Amino acid sequence: MIIDLLCHAATGRDGYLDGRKAVAPLPGALDALCRGHCGIGWSAVISAPGQACVDSAQALVAGAGLAVTVDADWREVDFGDWDGMPIDVLDPEQLAAFFDPPHEAVPPGGESWQARDARLEAALARLLASAQQVDGISLLVAQPGPVRWLLWRLTGVPFEALWGLRIAEGSRLRLDVRCGSDGAWAELVELRQSPPLPG
């Protein structure tokens, strides 16, 4: 089965920890996203919650008569009290304890990586079951974090190595997914960026 993973349209929030914070796409960002990715003819569309994700998914299938299913478990990790804040104002040691192995620290009022992984596993099971029921290509629109997790989870590429791939806002990745007795695995068959915004 073919599954496209798409990071939402550009928000202009590089350097911020946006998890549950409602962030809208930049003016013109949805148009750029559609120029880069519309016309594929997806058979099913799933979106993470959040304005940027839902707006992007709806823009991509506008006029196609295709409903967008929002699955809350595809959201970004919950940064708790850090949510929506610029990284450079936060304590570097606390950030390192959260982001660096062994990932034992949790942001104040936030979510652990282990809890994030558990809900993404549940979301992946639903995504695969849904994709197996449709003919054609399924689309998942999410923030870059869950997209990287899914690429790691299905291809087996070490997570640290994924920083060598540009998976930015507006990126679309195509996976050829196989399900067998040992679980699901995939090949990355395409990585395409959204055109830059004018100006």
PDB file of C-alpha atoms in Angstrom:
ATOM      1  CA  MET A   1       0.000   0.000   0.000  1.00  0.00           C
ATOM      2  CA  ILE A   2       1.120   3.575  -0.655  1.00  0.00           C
ATOM      3  CA  ILE A   3       0.964   6.162   2.130  1.00  0.00           C
ATOM      4  CA  ASP A   4       1.961   9.795   1.698  1.00  0.00           C
ATOM      5  CA  LEU A   5       3.200  11.678   4.760  1.00  0.00           C
ATOM      6  CA  LEU A   6       2.942  15.434   4.514  1.00  0.00           C
ATOM      7  CA  CYS A   7       4.168  18.099   6.911  1.00  0.00           C
ATOM      8  CA  HIS A   8       1.700  20.962   7.179  1.00  0.00           C
ATOM      9  CA  ALA A   9       2.101  24.261   5.331  1.00  0.00           C
ATOM     10  CA  ALA A  10       4.664  26.783   6.541  1.00  0.00           C
ATOM     11  CA  THR A  11       3.834  28.667   9.735  1.00  0.00           C
ATOM     12  CA  GLY A  12       6.935  30.845  10.086  1.00  0.00           C
ATOM     13  CA  ARG A  13       7.545  29.424  13.561  1.00  0.00           C
ATOM     14  CA  ASP A  14      11.028  27.952  13.134  1.00  0.00           C
ATOM     15  CA  GLY A  15      12.760  27.848  16.498  1.00  0.00           C
ATOM     16  CA  TYR A  16       9.539  27.533  18.509  1.00  0.00           C
ATOM     17  CA  LEU A  17       8.238  24.504  20.403  1.00  0.00           C
ATOM     18  CA  ASP A  18       4.754  24.275  18.935  1.00  0.00           C
ATOM     19  CA  GLY A  19       2.913  21.179  20.110  1.00  0.00           C
ATOM     20  CA  ARG A  20      -0.707  21.737  21.084  1.00  0.00           C
ATOM     21  CA  LYS A  21      -0.561  25.494  20.370  1.00  0.00           C
ATOM     22  CA  ALA A  22      -2.967  26.553  17.614  1.00  0.00           C
ATOM     23  CA  VAL A  23      -0.805  27.918  14.806  1.00  0.00           C
ATOM     24  CA  ALA A  24      -2.152  29.098  11.452  1.00  0.00           C
ATOM     25  CA  PRO A  25      -0.286  28.746   8.146  1.00  0.00           C
ATOM     26  CA  LEU A  26       1.441  31.847   6.824  1.00  0.00           C
ATOM     27  CA  PRO A  27      -0.387  33.886   4.164  1.00  0.00           C
ATOM     28  CA  GLY A  28       0.233  32.164   0.847  1.00  0.00           C
ATOM     29  CA  ALA A  29       1.521  28.973   2.463  1.00  0.00           C
ATOM     30  CA  LEU A  30      -1.536  26.884   1.559  1.00  0.00           C
ATOM     31  CA  ASP A  31      -1.269  28.031  -2.061  1.00  0.00           C
ATOM     32  CA  ALA A  32       2.389  27.009  -2.133  1.00  0.00           C
ATOM     33  CA  LEU A  33       1.516  23.652  -0.595  1.00  0.00           C
ATOM     34  CA  CYS A  34      -1.142  23.023  -3.237  1.00  0.00           C
ATOM     35  CA  ARG A  35       1.196  24.032  -6.062  1.00  0.00           C
ATOM     36  CA  GLY A  36       3.627  21.418  -4.867  1.00  0.00           C
ATOM     37  CA  HIS A  37       1.306  18.545  -4.019  1.00  0.00           C
ATOM     38  CA  CYS A  38      -2.255  18.887  -5.351  1.00  0.00           C
ATOM     39  CA  GLY A  39      -3.636  16.635  -8.053  1.00  0.00           C
ATOM     40  CA  ILE A  40      -2.376  13.368  -6.622  1.00  0.00           C
ATOM     41  CA  GLY A  41      -5.850  11.951  -6.115  1.00  0.00           C
ATOM     42  CA  TRP A  42      -5.649  10.511  -2.630  1.00  0.00           C
ATOM     43  CA  SER A  43      -8.280   7.986  -1.609  1.00  0.00           C
ATOM     44  CA  ALA A  44      -8.272   8.772   2.125  1.00  0.00           C
ATOM     45  CA  VAL A  45      -6.966  11.718   4.150  1.00  0.00           C
ATOM     46  CA  ILE A  46      -6.097  11.719   7.852  1.00  0.00           C
ATOM     47  CA  SER A  47      -4.930  14.826   9.683  1.00  0.00           C
ATOM     48  CA  ALA A  48      -3.373  15.506  13.031  1.00  0.00           C
ATOM     49  CA  PRO A  49      -5.251  18.087  15.085  1.00  0.00           C
ATOM     50  CA  GLY A  50      -4.157  21.695  15.018  1.00  0.00           C
ATOM     51  CA  GLN A  51      -5.030  24.489  12.649  1.00  0.00           C
ATOM     52  CA  ALA A  52      -1.976  24.210  10.406  1.00  0.00           C
ATOM     53  CA  CYS A  53      -2.506  20.471   9.855  1.00  0.00           C
ATOM     54  CA  VAL A  54      -6.272  20.578   9.343  1.00  0.00           C
ATOM     55  CA  ASP A  55      -6.124  23.659   7.092  1.00  0.00           C
ATOM     56  CA  SER A  56      -3.413  21.992   4.997  1.00  0.00           C
ATOM     57  CA  ALA A  57      -5.339  18.731   4.636  1.00  0.00           C
ATOM     58  CA  GLN A  58      -8.543  20.523   3.676  1.00  0.00           C
ATOM     59  CA  ALA A  59      -6.755  22.719   1.140  1.00  0.00           C
ATOM     60  CA  LEU A  60      -5.144  19.708  -0.528  1.00  0.00           C
ATOM     61  CA  VAL A  61      -8.461  17.931  -1.124  1.00  0.00           C
ATOM     62  CA  ALA A  62     -10.664  20.976  -1.721  1.00  0.00           C
ATOM     63  CA  GLY A  63     -13.115  20.206  -4.506  1.00  0.00           C
ATOM     64  CA  ALA A  64     -12.338  16.494  -4.455  1.00  0.00           C
ATOM     65  CA  GLY A  65     -15.355  15.547  -2.335  1.00  0.00           C
ATOM     66  CA  LEU A  66     -13.065  13.808   0.149  1.00  0.00           C
ATOM     67  CA  ALA A  67     -13.589  14.147   3.895  1.00  0.00           C
ATOM     68  CA  VAL A  68     -10.647  14.774   6.209  1.00  0.00           C
ATOM     69  CA  THR A  69     -10.521  12.496   9.280  1.00  0.00           C
ATOM     70  CA  VAL A  70      -8.842  14.139  12.282  1.00  0.00           C
ATOM     71  CA  ASP A  71      -6.980  11.713  14.561  1.00  0.00           C
ATOM     72  CA  ALA A  72      -5.845  13.410  17.770  1.00  0.00           C
ATOM     73  CA  ASP A  73      -3.135  10.816  18.421  1.00  0.00           C
ATOM     74  CA  TRP A  74      -1.047  12.119  15.495  1.00  0.00           C
ATOM     75  CA  ARG A  75      -0.359  15.382  17.369  1.00  0.00           C
ATOM     76  CA  GLU A  76       3.152  16.518  18.218  1.00  0.00           C
ATOM     77  CA  VAL A  77       4.611  15.723  21.628  1.00  0.00           C
ATOM     78  CA  ASP A  78       3.038  17.882  24.341  1.00  0.00           C
ATOM     79  CA  PHE A  79       5.682  20.377  25.473  1.00  0.00           C
ATOM     80  CA  GLY A  80       3.625  21.389  28.511  1.00  0.00           C
ATOM     81  CA  ASP A  81       4.647  24.781  29.911  1.00  0.00           C
ATOM     82  CA  TRP A  82       7.168  25.148  27.079  1.00  0.00           C
ATOM     83  CA  ASP A  83       4.494  24.941  24.393  1.00  0.00           C
ATOM     84  CA  GLY A  84       4.583  27.863  21.976  1.00  0.00           C
ATOM     85  CA  MET A  85       7.834  29.253  23.398  1.00  0.00           C
ATOM     86  CA  PRO A  86      11.030  30.025  21.455  1.00  0.00           C
ATOM     87  CA  ILE A  87      13.752  27.495  22.162  1.00  0.00           C
ATOM     88  CA  ASP A  88      16.393  30.143  22.871  1.00  0.00           C
ATOM     89  CA  VAL A  89      14.593  31.438  25.994  1.00  0.00           C
ATOM     90  CA  LEU A  90      14.453  28.008  27.660  1.00  0.00           C
ATOM     91  CA  ASP A  91      17.053  26.512  29.970  1.00  0.00           C
ATOM     92  CA  PRO A  92      19.611  24.686  27.764  1.00  0.00           C
ATOM     93  CA  GLU A  93      20.230  21.961  30.354  1.00  0.00           C
ATOM     94  CA  GLN A  94      16.529  21.194  30.711  1.00  0.00           C
ATOM     95  CA  LEU A  95      16.155  21.110  26.921  1.00  0.00           C
ATOM     96  CA  ALA A  96      19.110  18.759  26.566  1.00  0.00           C
ATOM     97  CA  ALA A  97      17.729  16.453  29.253  1.00  0.00           C
ATOM     98  CA  PHE A  98      14.455  16.237  27.318  1.00  0.00           C
ATOM     99  CA  PHE A  99      15.777  15.919  23.771  1.00  0.00           C
ATOM    100  CA  ASP A 100      18.963  13.889  24.291  1.00  0.00           C
ATOM    101  CA  PRO A 101      19.114  10.168  25.158  1.00  0.00           C
ATOM    102  CA  PRO A 102      18.085   8.562  27.441  1.00  0.00           C
ATOM    103  CA  HIS A 103      15.082  10.960  27.220  1.00  0.00           C
ATOM    104  CA  GLU A 104      14.219  10.634  30.895  1.00  0.00           C
ATOM    105  CA  ALA A 105      13.252  14.275  31.511  1.00  0.00           C
ATOM    106  CA  VAL A 106       9.767  15.646  30.820  1.00  0.00           C
ATOM    107  CA  PRO A 107       8.842  19.320  30.268  1.00  0.00           C
ATOM    108  CA  PRO A 108       6.875  20.866  33.160  1.00  0.00           C
ATOM    109  CA  GLY A 109       3.271  19.784  32.643  1.00  0.00           C
ATOM    110  CA  GLY A 110       4.228  17.995  29.434  1.00  0.00           C
ATOM    111  CA  GLU A 111       4.422  14.538  27.919  1.00  0.00           C
ATOM    112  CA  SER A 112       7.244  12.004  27.960  1.00  0.00           C
ATOM    113  CA  TRP A 113       8.681  10.609  24.747  1.00  0.00           C
ATOM    114  CA  GLN A 114       7.535   7.173  25.902  1.00  0.00           C
ATOM    115  CA  ALA A 115       3.914   8.346  26.198  1.00  0.00           C
ATOM    116  CA  ARG A 116       4.189  10.036  22.796  1.00  0.00           C
ATOM    117  CA  ASP A 117       5.508   6.819  21.243  1.00  0.00           C
ATOM    118  CA  ALA A 118       2.689   4.743  22.747  1.00  0.00           C
ATOM    119  CA  ARG A 119      -0.064   6.914  21.286  1.00  0.00           C
ATOM    120  CA  LEU A 120       1.692   7.098  17.910  1.00  0.00           C
ATOM    121  CA  GLU A 121       1.847   3.290  17.866  1.00  0.00           C
ATOM    122  CA  ALA A 122      -1.929   3.211  18.358  1.00  0.00           C
ATOM    123  CA  ALA A 123      -2.399   5.816  15.632  1.00  0.00           C
ATOM    124  CA  LEU A 124      -0.164   3.833  13.274  1.00  0.00           C
ATOM    125  CA  ALA A 125      -2.246   0.702  13.774  1.00  0.00           C
ATOM    126  CA  ARG A 126      -5.373   2.663  12.803  1.00  0.00           C
ATOM    127  CA  LEU A 127      -3.630   4.239   9.810  1.00  0.00           C
ATOM    128  CA  LEU A 128      -2.490   0.873   8.452  1.00  0.00           C
ATOM    129  CA  ALA A 129      -5.920  -0.691   8.967  1.00  0.00           C
ATOM    130  CA  SER A 130      -7.539   2.243   7.150  1.00  0.00           C
ATOM    131  CA  ALA A 131      -5.017   2.210   4.291  1.00  0.00           C
ATOM    132  CA  GLN A 132      -5.595  -1.506   3.719  1.00  0.00           C
ATOM    133  CA  GLN A 133      -9.304  -0.845   3.220  1.00  0.00           C
ATOM    134  CA  VAL A 134      -8.950   1.678   0.374  1.00  0.00           C
ATOM    135  CA  ASP A 135      -7.771   1.451  -3.195  1.00  0.00           C
ATOM    136  CA  GLY A 136      -5.214   4.101  -4.002  1.00  0.00           C
ATOM    137  CA  ILE A 137      -3.030   6.356  -1.900  1.00  0.00           C
ATOM    138  CA  SER A 138      -3.684   7.390   1.702  1.00  0.00           C
ATOM    139  CA  LEU A 139      -2.466  10.758   2.990  1.00  0.00           C
ATOM    140  CA  LEU A 140      -1.438  11.674   6.537  1.00  0.00           C
ATOM    141  CA  VAL A 141      -0.902  15.380   7.328  1.00  0.00           C
ATOM    142  CA  ALA A 142       0.994  16.066  10.555  1.00  0.00           C
ATOM    143  CA  GLN A 143       3.753  18.090  12.159  1.00  0.00           C
ATOM    144  CA  PRO A 144       7.375  17.182  11.325  1.00  0.00           C
ATOM    145  CA  GLY A 145       7.921  15.296  14.614  1.00  0.00           C
ATOM    146  CA  PRO A 146       5.317  12.556  14.051  1.00  0.00           C
ATOM    147  CA  VAL A 147       6.353  12.333  10.379  1.00  0.00           C
ATOM    148  CA  ARG A 148       9.955  11.636  11.386  1.00  0.00           C
ATOM    149  CA  TRP A 149       8.776   9.106  13.960  1.00  0.00           C
ATOM    150  CA  LEU A 150       6.708   7.277  11.348  1.00  0.00           C
ATOM    151  CA  LEU A 151       9.578   7.225   8.872  1.00  0.00           C
ATOM    152  CA  TRP A 152      11.864   5.794  11.574  1.00  0.00           C
ATOM    153  CA  ARG A 153       9.237   3.303  12.716  1.00  0.00           C
ATOM    154  CA  LEU A 154       8.490   1.845   9.282  1.00  0.00           C
ATOM    155  CA  THR A 155      11.845   2.045   7.475  1.00  0.00           C
ATOM    156  CA  GLY A 156      14.167   1.218  10.355  1.00  0.00           C
ATOM    157  CA  VAL A 157      16.428   4.180   9.556  1.00  0.00           C
ATOM    158  CA  PRO A 158      18.119   5.248  12.821  1.00  0.00           C
ATOM    159  CA  PHE A 159      16.276   8.263  14.190  1.00  0.00           C
ATOM    160  CA  GLU A 160      19.476  10.320  14.431  1.00  0.00           C
ATOM    161  CA  ALA A 161      20.133   9.738  10.721  1.00  0.00           C
ATOM    162  CA  LEU A 162      16.811  11.330   9.787  1.00  0.00           C
ATOM    163  CA  TRP A 163      18.261  14.760  10.527  1.00  0.00           C
ATOM    164  CA  GLY A 164      20.231  14.229   7.298  1.00  0.00           C
ATOM    165  CA  LEU A 165      16.933  14.469   5.397  1.00  0.00           C
ATOM    166  CA  ARG A 166      15.202  17.797   4.967  1.00  0.00           C
ATOM    167  CA  ILE A 167      11.747  17.096   6.408  1.00  0.00           C
ATOM    168  CA  ALA A 168      10.514  20.642   6.723  1.00  0.00           C
ATOM    169  CA  GLU A 169       7.078  22.206   6.661  1.00  0.00           C
ATOM    170  CA  GLY A 170       5.535  21.443   3.287  1.00  0.00           C
ATOM    171  CA  SER A 171       7.570  18.255   2.733  1.00  0.00           C
ATOM    172  CA  ARG A 172       5.837  15.186   1.319  1.00  0.00           C
ATOM    173  CA  LEU A 173       7.244  11.681   1.724  1.00  0.00           C
ATOM    174  CA  ARG A 174       5.860   8.641  -0.074  1.00  0.00           C
ATOM    175  CA  LEU A 175       6.149   5.242   1.554  1.00  0.00           C
ATOM    176  CA  ASP A 176       5.553   1.871  -0.053  1.00  0.00           C
ATOM    177  CA  VAL A 177       4.314  -0.065   2.977  1.00  0.00           C
ATOM    178  CA  ARG A 178       4.206  -3.858   3.338  1.00  0.00           C
ATOM    179  CA  CYS A 179       2.554  -5.764   6.164  1.00  0.00           C
ATOM    180  CA  GLY A 180       3.764  -9.249   7.028  1.00  0.00           C
ATOM    181  CA  SER A 181       3.944 -11.683   9.899  1.00  0.00           C
ATOM    182  CA  ASP A 182       6.730  -9.638  11.488  1.00  0.00           C
ATOM    183  CA  GLY A 183       4.761  -6.401  11.292  1.00  0.00           C
ATOM    184  CA  ALA A 184       4.819  -3.465   8.912  1.00  0.00           C
ATOM    185  CA  TRP A 185       7.839  -2.074   7.093  1.00  0.00           C
ATOM    186  CA  ALA A 186       8.287   0.413   4.288  1.00  0.00           C
ATOM    187  CA  GLU A 187      10.552   1.837   1.625  1.00  0.00           C
ATOM    188  CA  LEU A 188      10.869   5.594   1.139  1.00  0.00           C
ATOM    189  CA  VAL A 189      10.209   6.047  -2.573  1.00  0.00           C
ATOM    190  CA  GLU A 190       9.847   9.842  -2.807  1.00  0.00           C
ATOM    191  CA  LEU A 191      10.723  12.994  -0.869  1.00  0.00           C
ATOM    192  CA  ARG A 192       9.449  16.259  -2.295  1.00  0.00           C
ATOM    193  CA  GLN A 193       9.534  19.789  -0.906  1.00  0.00           C
ATOM    194  CA  SER A 194       6.825  22.412  -1.218  1.00  0.00           C
ATOM    195  CA  PRO A 195       7.734  25.410  -3.415  1.00  0.00           C
ATOM    196  CA  PRO A 196       9.052  28.387  -1.414  1.00  0.00           C
ATOM    197  CA  LEU A 197       6.733  31.215  -0.527  1.00  0.00           C
ATOM    198  CA  PRO A 198       7.035  34.282  -2.746  1.00  0.00           C
ATOM    199  CA  GLY A 199       9.200  37.084  -1.445  1.00  0.00           C
TER     200      GLY A 199
END
